[in-house]
């Protein structure tokens, strides 16, 4: 192999040498060689051209080769915030770390455009991307400031700034400036002047987390660009030079001087008159205080759960995909009902404060290090806020005896009064104004959760996961696992109804013990009130009065395996078949419990609970929806004469509809005469069940109407006793009542409609037996009520004549028994055999 390789190398040398010889022999080659040897000037020109070629190659390798394509701007999509809409279509929140609003060129007012051109690039309409006069000035400024640490003036045109802001970044170097120039020339060949200016005015960073003039206009003046006055437009035009400086109060005079300079430039360019500029100069800056976007704070827990769901679907940052939550510009339609959300927040807060009232200070919200120079930054970093009444979150800066000072996130300080004994410097607390000072407020240590849901669709209408979302994002309505207590009992009773029992079936309310093995021994259940009289009562009475002993008997008779399967089917949780779980010993969330009760209200049909209805991308295309059913032929241009198209049912039948209705009917009794009578005076068709867990550590209420179902609980995050008096009927049910009262226009007194194969029978409320005389009344304690029976479980009706015949037959039978007894006694007297007498006596009994 070595000989052929050597032959090839020799041939290449020979041919190359021949080519060089031919070039030297060519007249042009001879001319070049002659001039190179005889002319110094020729050699200098040659060296110069070679240097330029080498320089170009160096620039191409180090700069030009890596430059992005200007064509990217044709399809450029800036990072945009995700906007969240409520059930009525109104914007309720946005997920944004930057303020951005995109406008078209025609939407920018002409005075604003002229102000920016006067401040940044007055030759914009005529240059080809680079203003060489301004560039020379920038180079001279750079040379004079070299080594001083000062940053030279930019000298960049608007086109160059577009290249910097969008394509290459803000690195301070000569290399970046060269890249700007090259890209600016390319951009001018790709985009029109209007397109370039539109990109610039939408993307320029202007301070206060604002990108673009529309976002800045709202941030500094609280208005849209179309409403800006001349002096305000001139102020926005000075911001690209130093946005974080000119927007601060201590640099107000510098901002005014720079603004007036821009106004003078507008006069020189002929874009405003001297009189207009003079009037604008007389105006103050008129900046509003720096503030966050103003959204109803009651939506905090709801939109945080939506945010988690969107991040799981699409990612968080722009690099995660085109539909990321903080860059994709999504439009999200949710099921959030603002009225119900506000009512849920108020109801839960009132309940928490009512319970907390009279108790000592629960301690600080958080603790931070108090540094005289850095406490404000530390407080901001703590990320705590509260939106209740006029409360504010601050940090105790110092305390000496009965005197203390509080500091707030805006840097202000104030005296602090009403000091708890354990209050210390560094405590982050809530406080409210009190005269010239601020008073310490007690944020409830006890917490809770509230959910409202539409039982006909599974759409979640309201979510409140604690006292205030600004104090922490943990959502106790959807994330906290709590024992449901007696709120689980309706599903135990439903299992009994599915296994041959009726609401009128009698169950013993007496001691019930179970042997649990050699290690655990015997377990004896008890009622909440520690009583069990040993009497029998109807199932209805047992559910209305929340009797534990009756519940475990029903679970035992129906089969705890069946009970556990029923609880699982409605989505409460997967529990082992132990009787204690029939009394709510397992764990679940408020959302799951609310959705289980929604299945009861909807005749056993249950939907997957959803917070998001659908998601659109920045262009309006729907990219996800919760209801993904297809409607075939719904968009036909003309009717084909066939039956109208119908959507398939979406819900899942998790209970026998008759059983669900029977349970609902019994739960209405809980409201009218049971443990939730606090709701009775609302005069609505309501159902519900209270719950109180062992301790008691949790108090619950779950229920509602045909249209709105909810669940609420109250308890400590680290479960501990709420006090022996705490019960669901006295603490949780009143919260649900307030929720209804604050949204009363959304509740309608419509009776629940029975499904097919339900028969109504008049019964005695206490004994459960049928009655024929009298009628039910509106009195909650009426002795006669209408009860719902499944058609196959109802005892056949009888007439008055049938009853008289039964009474006659019973009387005749009694007479016959009496006659037989007399005959037997006579026979016993006549016989001497004692065995015959004994047999006769047994027969008579």
JSON list of C-alpha atoms in Angstrom, two decimals, residues 30 146 182 283 323 350 366 377 452 502 516 526 535 608 745 750 778 827:
[
{"chain": "A", "resi": 30, "resn": "UNK", "atom": "CA", "xyz": [5.24, 37.82, -15.58]},
{"chain": "A", "resi": 146, "resn": "UNK", "atom": "CA", "xyz": [-11.76, 53.95, 27.60]},
{"chain": "A", "resi": 182, "resn": "UNK", "atom": "CA", "xyz": [-24.15, 44.00, 10.16]},
{"chain": "A", "resi": 283, "resn": "UNK", "atom": "CA", "xyz": [-46.34, 69.68, 33.43]},
{"chain": "A", "resi": 323, "resn": "UNK", "atom": "CA", "xyz": [-46.88, 27.30, 24.75]},
{"chain": "A", "resi": 350, "resn": "UNK", "atom": "CA", "xyz": [-65.18, 34.48, 58.76]},
{"chain": "A", "resi": 366, "resn": "UNK", "atom": "CA", "xyz": [-42.51, 33.98, 59.25]},
{"chain": "A", "resi": 377, "resn": "UNK", "atom": "CA", "xyz": [-34.98, 43.19, 50.59]},
{"chain": "A", "resi": 452, "resn": "UNK", "atom": "CA", "xyz": [-67.79, 24.72, 45.15]},
{"chain": "A", "resi": 502, "resn": "UNK", "atom": "CA", "xyz": [-84.86, 1.12, 52.74]},
{"chain": "A", "resi": 516, "resn": "UNK", "atom": "CA", "xyz": [-59.91, -7.72, 65.83]},
{"chain": "A", "resi": 526, "resn": "UNK", "atom": "CA", "xyz": [-69.61, 4.45, 70.22]},
{"chain": "A", "resi": 535, "resn": "UNK", "atom": "CA", "xyz": [-83.39, 1.24, 70.74]},
{"chain": "A", "resi": 608, "resn": "UNK", "atom": "CA", "xyz": [-64.08, 14.50, 36.54]},
{"chain": "A", "resi": 745, "resn": "UNK", "atom": "CA", "xyz": [-79.11, 35.18, 43.72]},
{"chain": "A", "resi": 750, "resn": "UNK", "atom": "CA", "xyz": [-86.16, 23.82, 43.06]},
{"chain": "A", "resi": 778, "resn": "UNK", "atom": "CA", "xyz": [-94.41, 21.61, 56.45]},
{"chain": "A", "resi": 827, "resn": "UNK", "atom": "CA", "xyz": [-108.01, -32.46, 79.21]}
]
